[in-house]
Amino acid sequence: MKKYRILLMTLALSISLAMMAQTNQLLIQTDQVGAEIQPTMYGLFFEDINYGADGGLYAELIKNRSFEFPQHLMGWKTFGHVTIQKDGPFKRNPHYVRLAYAGHEYKHTGLDNEGFFGLGIAADTEYRFSVWARLPEGSSSGKISVQLVEPNTCGDKQAFASQKLTIDTKEWKRYQIYLKPIKTVQKAILRIFLESKETVDLEHISLFPVDTWHGHENGLRKDLAQALYDLSPGVFRFPGGCVVEGTDLNTRYDWKKTVGPVENRPLNENRWNYTFKNRLFPDYYQSYGLGFYEFFLLSEELHAEPLPVLNCGLACQYQNTDPDANVPVCDLESYIQDALDLIEFANGAISTQWGKIRAEMGHPASFNMKFIGIGNEQWGAEYTERLEPFIEAIRQVYPDIKIIGGSGPNSEGEQFDYLWPEMKRLKVDLVDEHFYRSESWFLSQGTRYDNYNRTGPKVFAGEYACHGEGKKWNHFNASLLEAAFMTGLERNADVVQMATYAPLFAHIDGWQWRPDLIWFDNLQSVRTVSYYVQQLYAYNKGTHVLPLTMNHKPVAGSKGQQGLFASAVWDEYNQSYIVKVVNTSSDAQSLSLVFSGMQKNETLSAGICITLQSDDPDKDNTLDEPQAIVPIQKQVMPIKNVFNTKIDANTFAIYKFTKISKQ
Ligand code: AHR
């Protein structure tokens, strides 16, 4: 009997020793509160790619509203007697249409607009149609009807909303009417009929939902802006990306053309129109309707720091090897002045030239801009010799503005190695790093920033996303690896001060690049798993880094760490500890979170565990199944300062406990 008991005890001891051996003990040193986590840490990168602005966030439903596309009627179909004229009221957009009698009472004059992949029209929603119109010489009164039309209906009537509008002035004037359809149509068209025998002229034909984000007339699509707000971004980088550079300098994003009355903002050719021949969108132009004023306003409404990026005098270096494509260093003056004027536009008193324009547009108060990026993905001496005079000029007039330089398009390599020391020499405040990399790269980069120099510029991970090997689209495993990699950003928050996933938006009918954070069609949008990863980090960013180790080493997917990545933060506002663990392995793992260094009278409250998990590494949320993979929250209970748990395979988990002090 005694022998049997000893045998049992030995067995029990070896089982618990084996279990201990398999338990991954993560030690969180609560008494070693480290670097502050910047409020800007997790943010947004927004570029007009994938119809992200025109046809996306910008709520205008009419494509080519000013008839300024090089093919003036692109997006429009005309019938009857329609001609293009070019002496309109807006200097930078001179073209407009003239509608004249079709010549027979059974013939009709008018035009259809196809919108961006159709116009998404929702039932019981009010739409504002507006147009600049006049009666030309010889006309004394004119009438048009404005219809929302379902082109493919089998019903008797294609129009499902209709209004008449009388044109009664010889001078150009803005007219507006409201339409409230009772039907939802995913791909409608706008149809205008000339109803009078007399001729009318029409310019800047526009249709917006009335209910935009914050109700602005020149507004943004509400569901998409809400999705941005729900990410709680700390910083908002705009307008790109390669559109900053343009394919040539004529097509670069020119901020001065994007402010003032929308009717007079000139058209720009969007480089994503033709960048990829295999995904060609010949009707992709920038109306600049969502311009720099709207960007600053949105940043303010999102409570995010605006971070504009300006052209440094270089056209896209991938697409231009001829030095003549660029601005010579000695001729950079107007580009540098653009940067200085932008700061004045954002922050200047209303008595200044550009501050006055901001005030006239509706925002007398400063936007309090603190950051500026110069150059997007530039490289070589061509970049640094241009960046230098920008820095000198900005520092001289605005010494408090933080300047962001770049490290080129790659996460490492020749250009990167050349640019980092150069950025130190030029004393930029932050260096923008870009990495669209494979799953194996993300798995191997858990310690990327652990040994970065702490005395030079800080890091802005300005564009990144995991692009699966042979799976360059959104899927769960890529998002999981982004979560894993981000533990390394967080652990090194003393050096990494901003990070923005890219790109942000994609229209399902109009994308050029994937994966992307938010997908949408004309009426709906879906938040991807990567979106939820970003959101979980932003909501749980805490205020200070805490050391977290396993066997005295950071947990970064290293050898012997069972595919685990982890980081910990202290949240001084909520007095809580937040631990993020990513299990990238296909086995569940036992975890023991040990919160060391707590005082005798301190303990942990019941906490919460939030998980993001999928058994299918290839799955993601879709418009049809938008909630397929979303964060799930449950209550958990630690024992004193220890929390033992199991993390499922392929799971991102956040554990959060409040510190309680007993009297
Ligand atoms: O995000 C898509 C593109 O990737 C950006 O425009 C560019 O900066 C990078 O190459």
XYZ file of C-alpha atoms and ligand atoms in Angstrom:
673
model
C 0.000 0.000 0.000
C 2.782 2.388 1.018
C 4.660 1.522 -2.162
C 1.541 2.267 -4.175
C 1.116 5.706 -2.494
C 4.738 6.647 -3.222
C 4.249 5.634 -6.827
C 1.139 7.816 -7.092
C 2.890 10.782 -5.504
C 5.846 10.424 -7.843
C 3.486 10.278 -10.805
C 1.578 13.389 -9.659
C 4.834 15.255 -9.113
C 6.151 14.389 -12.554
C 2.847 15.392 -14.194
C 2.873 18.774 -12.489
C 6.561 19.267 -13.312
C 5.795 18.457 -16.934
C 2.917 20.928 -16.888
C 5.154 23.577 -15.376
C 7.686 22.915 -18.083
C 5.010 23.536 -20.704
C 3.657 26.637 -19.016
C 5.031 29.799 -20.482
C 5.665 32.100 -17.600
C 5.527 35.755 -18.620
C 7.001 38.026 -16.020
C 5.617 41.568 -15.956
C 7.661 43.942 -13.819
C 5.066 46.355 -12.516
C 7.594 48.301 -10.454
C 9.661 49.228 -13.501
C 7.375 51.621 -15.326
C 9.206 52.475 -18.541
C 8.881 54.787 -21.509
C 5.823 56.876 -22.118
C 3.624 55.690 -24.973
C 2.922 58.640 -27.236
C -0.735 59.571 -27.857
C 0.202 59.431 -31.555
C 1.324 55.802 -31.338
C -1.419 54.189 -33.455
C -2.961 56.163 -36.285
C -4.179 56.372 -39.852
C -2.511 56.615 -43.214
C -4.897 57.895 -45.847
C -4.253 58.062 -49.566
C -6.589 58.347 -52.530
C -5.831 54.842 -53.784
C -8.479 52.126 -54.402
C -11.068 54.957 -54.785
C -10.430 55.814 -51.150
C -11.325 59.520 -51.547
C -13.235 60.209 -54.795
C -15.738 57.360 -54.979
C -15.087 56.506 -51.322
C -14.778 58.642 -48.215
C -15.669 61.809 -50.127
C -19.462 61.534 -50.303
C -19.916 63.140 -53.743
C -21.840 60.684 -55.937
C -21.232 62.298 -59.323
C -18.127 61.451 -61.285
C -16.626 64.207 -63.446
C -19.047 66.765 -62.029
C -17.182 69.677 -63.631
C -16.669 68.129 -67.080
C -12.904 68.565 -66.688
C -11.780 64.982 -67.293
C -9.584 65.009 -70.427
C -12.490 63.303 -72.181
C -14.988 65.891 -71.043
C -17.957 63.544 -71.059
C -16.306 60.586 -69.340
C -18.800 59.159 -66.865
C -21.672 60.849 -68.708
C -23.979 59.640 -71.485
C -25.749 62.308 -73.426
C -28.874 62.189 -75.579
C -30.527 64.746 -77.822
C -28.722 68.025 -78.231
C -25.885 68.396 -75.699
C -22.664 70.287 -76.314
C -19.573 71.038 -74.247
C -18.744 74.733 -73.762
C -15.619 76.177 -72.222
C -16.237 79.695 -70.983
C -17.773 78.754 -67.635
C -17.802 80.739 -64.408
C -14.930 78.875 -62.725
C -11.537 79.847 -64.020
C -9.783 76.594 -63.204
C -12.721 74.444 -64.394
C -14.009 76.251 -67.502
C -16.008 73.426 -69.146
C -19.759 72.935 -68.805
C -22.681 71.465 -70.776
C -25.301 73.202 -72.866
C -28.665 71.430 -73.207
C -30.767 72.522 -76.187
C -34.147 71.434 -77.593
C -33.925 68.046 -79.336
C -35.957 69.372 -82.292
C -39.082 67.255 -81.918
C -41.567 66.875 -79.089
C -41.021 63.089 -79.032
C -37.255 63.446 -78.873
C -35.376 64.284 -75.677
C -32.263 66.102 -74.588
C -30.435 65.223 -71.426
C -27.602 63.296 -69.802
C -26.923 60.408 -67.432
C -24.133 60.135 -64.906
C -22.890 56.670 -63.988
C -21.320 57.667 -60.670
C -18.393 55.655 -59.330
C -19.361 52.063 -60.167
C -22.970 53.312 -60.045
C -24.498 55.653 -57.485
C -25.286 53.948 -54.173
C -28.715 55.254 -53.185
C -30.388 54.298 -49.898
C -34.143 54.328 -49.306
C -35.642 57.041 -47.091
C -32.445 59.051 -47.244
C -32.318 62.637 -48.357
C -29.994 63.643 -51.208
C -29.030 67.168 -52.173
C -28.759 67.763 -55.888
C -27.003 71.010 -56.751
C -25.987 72.609 -60.002
C -24.608 75.890 -61.278
C -26.889 76.968 -64.089
C -27.900 79.876 -66.285
C -30.041 80.747 -69.285
C -27.723 81.530 -72.188
C -28.358 84.263 -74.752
C -31.763 83.747 -76.363
C -33.385 81.814 -73.481
C -35.868 83.389 -71.109
C -36.820 80.421 -68.949
C -35.675 76.847 -68.629
C -36.634 73.715 -66.831
C -34.902 70.424 -66.119
C -36.011 67.316 -64.310
C -33.604 65.417 -62.132
C -34.108 61.716 -61.625
C -32.563 58.828 -59.774
C -32.827 55.918 -62.151
C -32.500 52.168 -61.795
C -31.207 51.269 -65.250
C -31.741 47.510 -65.049
C -35.209 47.371 -63.572
C -37.936 45.210 -65.140
C -40.531 47.657 -63.845
C -42.461 50.164 -65.999
C -40.535 53.096 -64.656
C -36.775 53.361 -64.336
C -36.914 56.520 -62.232
C -37.459 55.958 -58.523
C -37.099 59.588 -57.428
C -37.694 62.728 -59.450
C -37.833 66.510 -59.024
C -38.213 69.479 -61.364
C -35.990 72.523 -61.289
C -36.648 75.869 -62.954
C -33.673 77.875 -64.175
C -34.592 81.545 -64.103
C -31.406 83.604 -64.237
C -29.196 84.805 -67.012
C -26.281 84.904 -64.571
C -24.640 81.764 -63.282
C -26.274 80.749 -59.999
C -26.197 77.718 -57.715
C -29.548 75.883 -57.550
C -30.388 72.991 -55.279
C -33.232 70.547 -54.745
C -33.716 67.494 -52.525
C -34.628 63.945 -53.499
C -35.832 61.333 -51.048
C -36.086 57.907 -52.728
C -38.235 55.172 -51.240
C -36.055 52.465 -52.655
C -32.472 51.304 -52.170
C -30.485 50.883 -55.375
C -26.872 49.777 -55.253
C -25.933 50.980 -58.722
C -28.270 53.767 -59.755
C -27.633 56.539 -62.271
C -28.492 60.218 -62.211
C -30.569 61.341 -65.200
C -31.281 64.920 -66.206
C -33.921 65.792 -68.844
C -34.269 69.160 -70.453
C -37.993 69.828 -69.957
C -38.195 73.184 -71.733
C -37.804 74.128 -75.373
C -35.335 76.777 -74.325
C -31.637 76.122 -73.804
C -29.944 75.854 -70.392
C -26.293 75.716 -69.319
C -25.232 73.411 -66.464
C -21.968 73.272 -64.554
C -20.658 71.440 -61.435
C -23.499 68.927 -61.208
C -23.380 67.400 -57.752
C -25.293 64.944 -55.580
C -24.526 64.344 -51.907
C -26.369 62.543 -49.143
C -27.525 65.204 -46.678
C -26.541 63.027 -43.754
C -22.769 63.159 -43.997
C -20.147 62.822 -41.243
C -20.792 65.783 -38.895
C -23.337 67.069 -41.434
C -20.829 68.998 -43.572
C -22.217 69.971 -47.001
C -19.023 69.128 -48.829
C -19.017 66.084 -46.634
C -17.727 62.598 -46.050
C -19.475 59.252 -46.174
C -20.730 58.623 -42.673
C -20.078 54.887 -42.289
C -16.496 55.264 -43.517
C -15.670 58.272 -41.357
C -17.260 56.496 -38.391
C -14.993 53.515 -39.023
C -12.020 55.891 -38.785
C -13.337 57.439 -35.594
C -13.848 53.988 -34.088
C -10.138 53.321 -34.542
C -9.368 56.092 -32.041
C -6.407 57.258 -34.141
C -3.661 59.315 -32.551
C -2.262 60.610 -35.825
C -3.611 61.050 -39.354
C -1.130 60.958 -42.245
C -2.373 62.455 -45.511
C -2.486 62.558 -48.618
C -0.118 59.635 -49.287
C 1.697 57.691 -50.393
C 2.702 57.835 -54.005
C 0.058 60.445 -54.867
C 2.302 62.930 -53.039
C 4.893 62.342 -55.766
C 2.699 61.831 -58.819
C 3.880 59.926 -61.852
C 5.381 63.224 -62.892
C 5.493 66.492 -61.025
C 2.433 67.779 -62.901
C 0.358 65.078 -61.270
C 1.803 65.407 -57.748
C -0.633 66.248 -54.993
C -0.581 70.034 -54.839
C -2.206 71.181 -51.612
C -2.809 74.765 -52.737
C -5.145 73.510 -55.455
C -7.225 71.670 -52.859
C -8.482 74.633 -50.828
C -11.054 77.353 -51.496
C -14.451 76.848 -53.166
C -14.817 73.270 -54.450
C -16.150 74.446 -57.807
C -12.805 76.046 -58.552
C -10.482 73.287 -57.388
C -8.815 71.918 -60.503
C -8.810 68.277 -61.431
C -5.738 66.128 -60.857
C -4.844 62.918 -62.627
C -4.701 60.182 -60.006
C -1.546 58.143 -60.581
C -3.408 54.990 -59.502
C -5.458 55.435 -62.671
C -2.707 53.682 -64.656
C 0.059 52.599 -62.246
C -0.866 48.942 -62.640
C -1.735 47.963 -66.188
C -3.327 44.779 -64.859
C -5.720 46.861 -62.715
C -6.419 49.844 -64.949
C -8.973 52.521 -63.992
C -8.935 55.138 -66.756
C -11.647 57.156 -64.999
C -9.694 57.638 -61.757
C -9.113 61.357 -61.168
C -8.888 63.509 -58.080
C -11.530 66.201 -57.804
C -9.671 67.582 -54.744
C -13.117 67.878 -53.171
C -11.565 66.181 -50.164
C -8.669 68.579 -49.850
C -6.437 69.927 -47.144
C -9.150 71.882 -45.331
C -11.350 68.780 -45.124
C -8.322 66.765 -44.003
C -7.502 69.127 -41.134
C -11.153 69.274 -40.135
C -11.465 65.501 -40.120
C -8.265 65.163 -38.076
C -9.790 67.505 -35.525
C -13.052 65.566 -35.465
C -11.162 62.298 -35.047
C -9.024 63.866 -32.267
C -5.947 62.832 -34.262
C -2.815 64.899 -34.903
C -2.744 65.902 -38.584
C 0.409 64.815 -40.379
C 0.543 66.237 -43.899
C 3.197 64.922 -46.272
C 4.457 67.193 -49.039
C 6.353 66.698 -52.241
C 10.079 67.462 -51.930
C 10.657 68.255 -55.611
C 10.964 64.642 -56.735
C 8.536 62.783 -58.971
C 8.075 59.069 -58.249
C 11.617 57.660 -58.355
C 10.415 54.240 -59.494
C 8.935 55.822 -62.588
C 11.471 58.562 -63.342
C 15.135 57.893 -63.833
C 15.692 61.042 -65.867
C 17.005 63.762 -63.512
C 15.090 66.343 -65.565
C 11.858 64.906 -64.194
C 12.725 66.530 -60.871
C 13.052 70.075 -59.595
C 16.719 71.127 -59.475
C 17.846 71.779 -55.922
C 18.466 75.425 -56.748
C 14.862 75.857 -57.909
C 13.106 74.387 -54.899
C 11.969 77.734 -53.562
C 8.292 77.434 -54.495
C 8.108 73.899 -53.075
C 9.646 75.071 -49.816
C 7.281 78.021 -49.773
C 4.393 75.569 -50.202
C 5.490 73.839 -46.988
C 5.749 77.115 -45.083
C 2.402 78.268 -46.440
C 0.781 74.993 -45.443
C 1.861 75.534 -41.849
C 0.438 79.035 -42.069
C -2.794 77.683 -43.550
C -3.130 75.231 -40.647
C -1.920 77.355 -37.776
C -1.542 80.983 -38.850
C -3.512 83.901 -37.446
C -6.463 84.994 -39.536
C -4.540 88.145 -40.382
C -2.033 86.070 -42.386
C -2.580 85.297 -46.081
C -3.214 81.580 -45.631
C -4.768 81.777 -42.162
C -7.336 84.108 -43.717
C -8.236 81.507 -46.342
C -8.698 78.883 -43.607
C -10.952 81.300 -41.703
C -12.985 82.060 -44.827
C -13.487 78.350 -45.305
C -15.067 78.166 -41.847
C -12.285 77.551 -39.326
C -10.848 80.732 -37.821
C -9.163 78.785 -35.009
C -5.785 77.210 -35.633
C -5.692 73.502 -36.447
C -2.611 73.299 -34.244
C -0.623 71.182 -36.662
C 2.569 69.815 -35.097
C 4.082 67.471 -37.700
C 5.046 67.663 -41.347
C 6.465 64.966 -43.623
C 8.748 65.970 -46.513
C 8.888 63.403 -49.297
C 7.201 60.041 -49.459
C 9.245 57.033 -50.582
C 12.339 58.851 -51.808
C 15.883 57.658 -51.764
C 19.507 58.515 -52.476
C 21.313 61.823 -52.454
C 18.554 63.195 -54.744
C 16.357 63.066 -51.673
C 18.674 64.268 -48.927
C 19.983 67.237 -50.909
C 16.381 68.379 -51.390
C 15.237 67.597 -47.867
C 18.017 69.675 -46.330
C 16.857 73.122 -47.522
C 13.266 72.275 -46.484
C 14.506 71.497 -42.983
C 16.539 74.690 -42.771
C 13.622 76.854 -43.875
C 11.025 75.184 -41.655
C 13.283 75.197 -38.575
C 13.958 78.872 -39.095
C 10.323 79.949 -39.177
C 8.628 77.158 -37.218
C 11.167 75.615 -34.825
C 8.486 73.668 -32.947
C 7.153 71.756 -35.949
C 8.389 68.172 -35.953
C 9.827 67.154 -39.325
C 9.554 63.650 -40.717
C 12.062 62.335 -43.220
C 12.016 58.934 -44.904
C 14.087 55.762 -45.100
C 12.952 54.796 -48.598
C 10.535 52.141 -49.786
C 12.233 49.169 -48.121
C 12.522 47.893 -44.586
C 16.256 47.272 -44.979
C 18.921 47.252 -47.702
C 21.092 49.752 -49.459
C 18.747 52.729 -49.573
C 17.642 52.173 -45.999
C 21.232 51.920 -44.775
C 22.165 55.094 -46.607
C 19.172 57.099 -45.446
C 19.096 56.383 -41.705
C 22.521 57.947 -40.991
C 21.573 60.795 -43.311
C 18.366 61.392 -41.360
C 20.444 61.546 -38.179
C 22.807 64.010 -39.785
C 19.926 66.175 -40.920
C 18.370 65.883 -37.455
C 14.865 65.064 -38.567
C 12.554 64.324 -35.649
C 11.132 61.084 -37.001
C 12.019 58.691 -39.805
C 9.220 57.172 -41.847
C 9.791 53.440 -42.450
C 7.717 51.383 -44.884
C 7.321 47.638 -44.966
C 4.880 45.620 -47.002
C 6.445 42.286 -46.211
C 5.784 38.569 -46.169
C 4.597 36.418 -43.301
C 8.105 35.092 -42.668
C 9.433 38.657 -42.475
C 6.821 39.623 -39.907
C 7.549 36.487 -37.885
C 11.247 37.301 -37.849
C 10.951 40.973 -36.865
C 9.707 40.721 -33.291
C 12.935 42.238 -31.981
C 13.468 44.703 -34.854
C 13.496 47.798 -32.660
C 15.043 46.312 -29.498
C 18.515 47.452 -30.499
C 17.729 50.683 -32.367
C 19.825 53.655 -31.399
C 18.023 55.577 -28.658
C 19.706 58.908 -29.329
C 18.764 59.582 -32.958
C 15.434 60.408 -34.579
C 12.361 58.447 -33.548
C 10.618 55.932 -35.789
C 7.351 56.418 -37.628
C 6.255 53.081 -39.105
C 4.319 55.057 -41.692
C 3.174 52.268 -44.030
C 3.066 48.598 -43.240
C 0.993 45.487 -43.752
C 1.675 41.768 -43.875
C 1.429 40.495 -47.438
C 1.078 36.734 -47.332
C 3.393 34.624 -49.480
C 1.301 34.067 -52.608
C -1.673 35.519 -50.729
C -1.506 39.221 -51.279
C -4.973 39.860 -49.914
C -6.636 40.202 -46.541
C -6.614 37.045 -44.463
C -6.547 36.164 -40.797
C -2.988 34.890 -40.579
C -1.561 38.112 -42.015
C -3.485 40.140 -39.445
C -2.342 37.848 -36.647
C 1.275 38.411 -37.654
C 0.714 42.161 -37.713
C -0.528 41.845 -34.133
C 2.564 39.812 -33.253
C 4.909 42.340 -34.857
C 3.180 45.215 -33.078
C 4.206 43.846 -29.675
C 7.712 44.873 -30.744
C 6.534 48.398 -31.604
C 4.907 48.675 -28.219
C 7.848 47.267 -26.267
C 10.010 49.899 -27.970
C 7.636 52.821 -27.611
C 10.558 54.983 -26.494
C 11.838 54.852 -30.076
C 8.727 53.991 -32.122
C 6.331 56.863 -31.699
C 3.851 56.399 -34.519
C 2.611 53.512 -36.623
C 0.040 53.556 -39.404
C -1.174 50.520 -41.370
C -1.545 51.018 -45.123
C -3.537 51.401 -47.260
C -6.687 52.380 -45.434
C -9.593 51.964 -47.863
C -10.570 49.931 -50.913
C -13.692 49.922 -53.078
C -14.517 46.330 -54.004
C -15.049 47.356 -57.640
C -12.091 49.713 -57.855
C -9.050 48.515 -55.963
C -5.461 48.634 -57.209
C -3.720 47.390 -54.052
C -4.489 44.904 -51.340
C -4.657 44.038 -48.491
C -6.422 47.103 -47.083
C -7.898 47.994 -43.736
C -11.513 48.792 -44.680
C -13.401 47.539 -47.718
C -16.590 49.049 -49.044
C -19.074 49.055 -51.888
C -21.465 51.842 -52.794
C -23.523 51.453 -49.641
C -21.819 49.198 -47.093
C -18.422 48.800 -45.551
C -16.593 46.074 -43.700
C -13.857 46.202 -41.078
C -11.177 43.593 -41.683
C -9.373 41.558 -39.027
C -6.382 43.886 -39.490
C -8.755 46.734 -38.607
C -9.620 45.029 -35.333
C -5.930 44.453 -34.605
C -5.302 48.177 -35.014
C -8.329 49.015 -32.932
C -7.356 46.668 -30.105
C -3.916 48.246 -29.936
C -5.318 51.776 -30.030
C -7.927 51.110 -27.337
C -5.403 49.370 -25.121
C -2.297 51.414 -25.728
C -1.861 52.380 -22.071
C 0.468 55.169 -21.043
C 3.800 53.472 -20.228
C 5.736 50.404 -21.269
C 6.310 47.652 -18.708
C 9.101 45.105 -19.063
C 7.738 41.672 -19.961
C 10.054 38.669 -20.269
C 10.070 34.904 -20.447
C 13.258 33.330 -19.110
C 14.782 36.828 -18.988
C 14.178 37.506 -22.678
C 11.610 39.669 -24.476
C 8.856 37.510 -25.933
C 9.259 37.957 -29.667
C 8.748 34.589 -31.305
C 12.375 33.651 -30.673
C 13.687 30.101 -30.453
C 12.090 28.186 -27.580
C 9.251 30.696 -27.225
C 6.601 28.516 -28.864
C 5.615 31.163 -31.422
C 4.585 33.587 -28.688
C 4.921 37.362 -28.929
C 4.000 39.596 -26.005
C 4.177 43.089 -24.559
C 2.798 44.850 -21.499
C 1.790 48.391 -20.641
C 0.635 50.339 -17.631
C -2.395 52.580 -18.013
C -2.059 55.314 -15.430
C -5.532 56.773 -16.123
C -7.307 53.515 -15.402
C -4.648 52.183 -13.028
C -4.520 48.979 -15.003
C -2.032 46.545 -16.442
C -2.583 45.463 -20.036
C -0.798 42.451 -21.479
C -0.941 41.569 -25.163
C -0.053 38.035 -26.188
C -0.070 36.637 -29.698
C 0.131 32.897 -30.174
C 1.259 32.395 -33.761
C 1.681 28.638 -33.322
C -0.901 26.040 -34.221
C -0.919 24.685 -30.647
C -2.665 26.123 -27.638
C -0.215 27.387 -25.031
C -0.416 27.525 -21.238
C 0.382 30.949 -19.913
C 1.165 32.199 -16.488
C 1.161 35.978 -16.262
C 3.108 36.936 -13.177
C 2.836 40.571 -12.117
C 5.951 41.042 -10.036
C 6.902 44.039 -7.932
C 3.465 44.841 -6.582
C 3.275 46.218 -3.037
C 1.990 44.015 -0.221
C -1.266 45.958 0.003
C -1.843 45.789 -3.753
C -3.699 43.161 -5.678
C -5.306 42.616 -9.084
C -9.020 42.979 -9.681
C -11.091 40.561 -11.721
C -10.072 41.376 -15.265
C -11.051 40.956 -18.865
C -9.627 38.946 -21.684
C -10.311 40.018 -25.279
C -9.470 37.559 -28.034
C -9.338 37.703 -31.812
C -9.191 34.205 -33.215
C -9.966 32.083 -36.229
C -9.415 28.420 -37.012
C -9.166 29.303 -40.664
C -5.970 31.260 -41.448
C -7.340 32.271 -44.857
C -10.585 33.785 -43.658
C -11.454 37.452 -43.197
C -14.555 39.549 -42.735
C -16.446 40.318 -45.933
C -19.351 42.543 -46.912
C -21.571 39.449 -46.785
C -20.164 38.258 -43.479
C -18.828 41.377 -41.766
C -18.753 39.896 -38.271
C -17.064 36.592 -39.089
C -14.012 37.368 -36.949
C -14.403 40.032 -34.294
C -12.962 40.562 -30.821
C -14.669 38.576 -28.061
C -14.512 39.686 -24.464
C -14.886 37.646 -21.282
C -14.252 38.105 -17.574
C -11.238 36.438 -16.001
C -10.020 36.049 -12.439
C -6.386 36.243 -11.326
C -5.158 34.779 -8.065
C -3.385 37.539 -6.191
C -0.719 38.723 -8.654
C -0.810 35.745 -10.987
C -3.132 34.850 -13.821
C -2.933 31.349 -15.238
C -4.652 30.670 -18.495
C -4.461 28.970 -21.837
C -4.226 30.846 -25.124
C -5.694 29.035 -28.104
C -3.710 28.385 -31.258
C -3.532 31.328 -33.689
C -4.917 33.849 -31.249
C -4.350 37.464 -30.342
C -5.318 37.992 -26.696
C -5.382 41.031 -24.458
C -5.535 40.636 -20.668
C -6.421 43.632 -18.587
C -6.420 43.928 -14.785
C -6.913 46.915 -12.545
C -4.577 47.427 -9.622
C -6.399 47.637 -6.303
C -4.732 49.013 -3.196
C -6.112 47.726 0.107
C -6.117 50.176 3.038
O 0.120 52.198 -49.825
C 0.318 52.008 -51.184
C 1.633 52.581 -51.667
O 2.698 51.888 -51.117
C 1.915 53.993 -51.279
O 1.331 54.888 -52.126
C 3.398 54.092 -51.357
O 3.941 55.014 -50.465
C 3.856 52.683 -51.117
O 4.703 52.251 -52.102
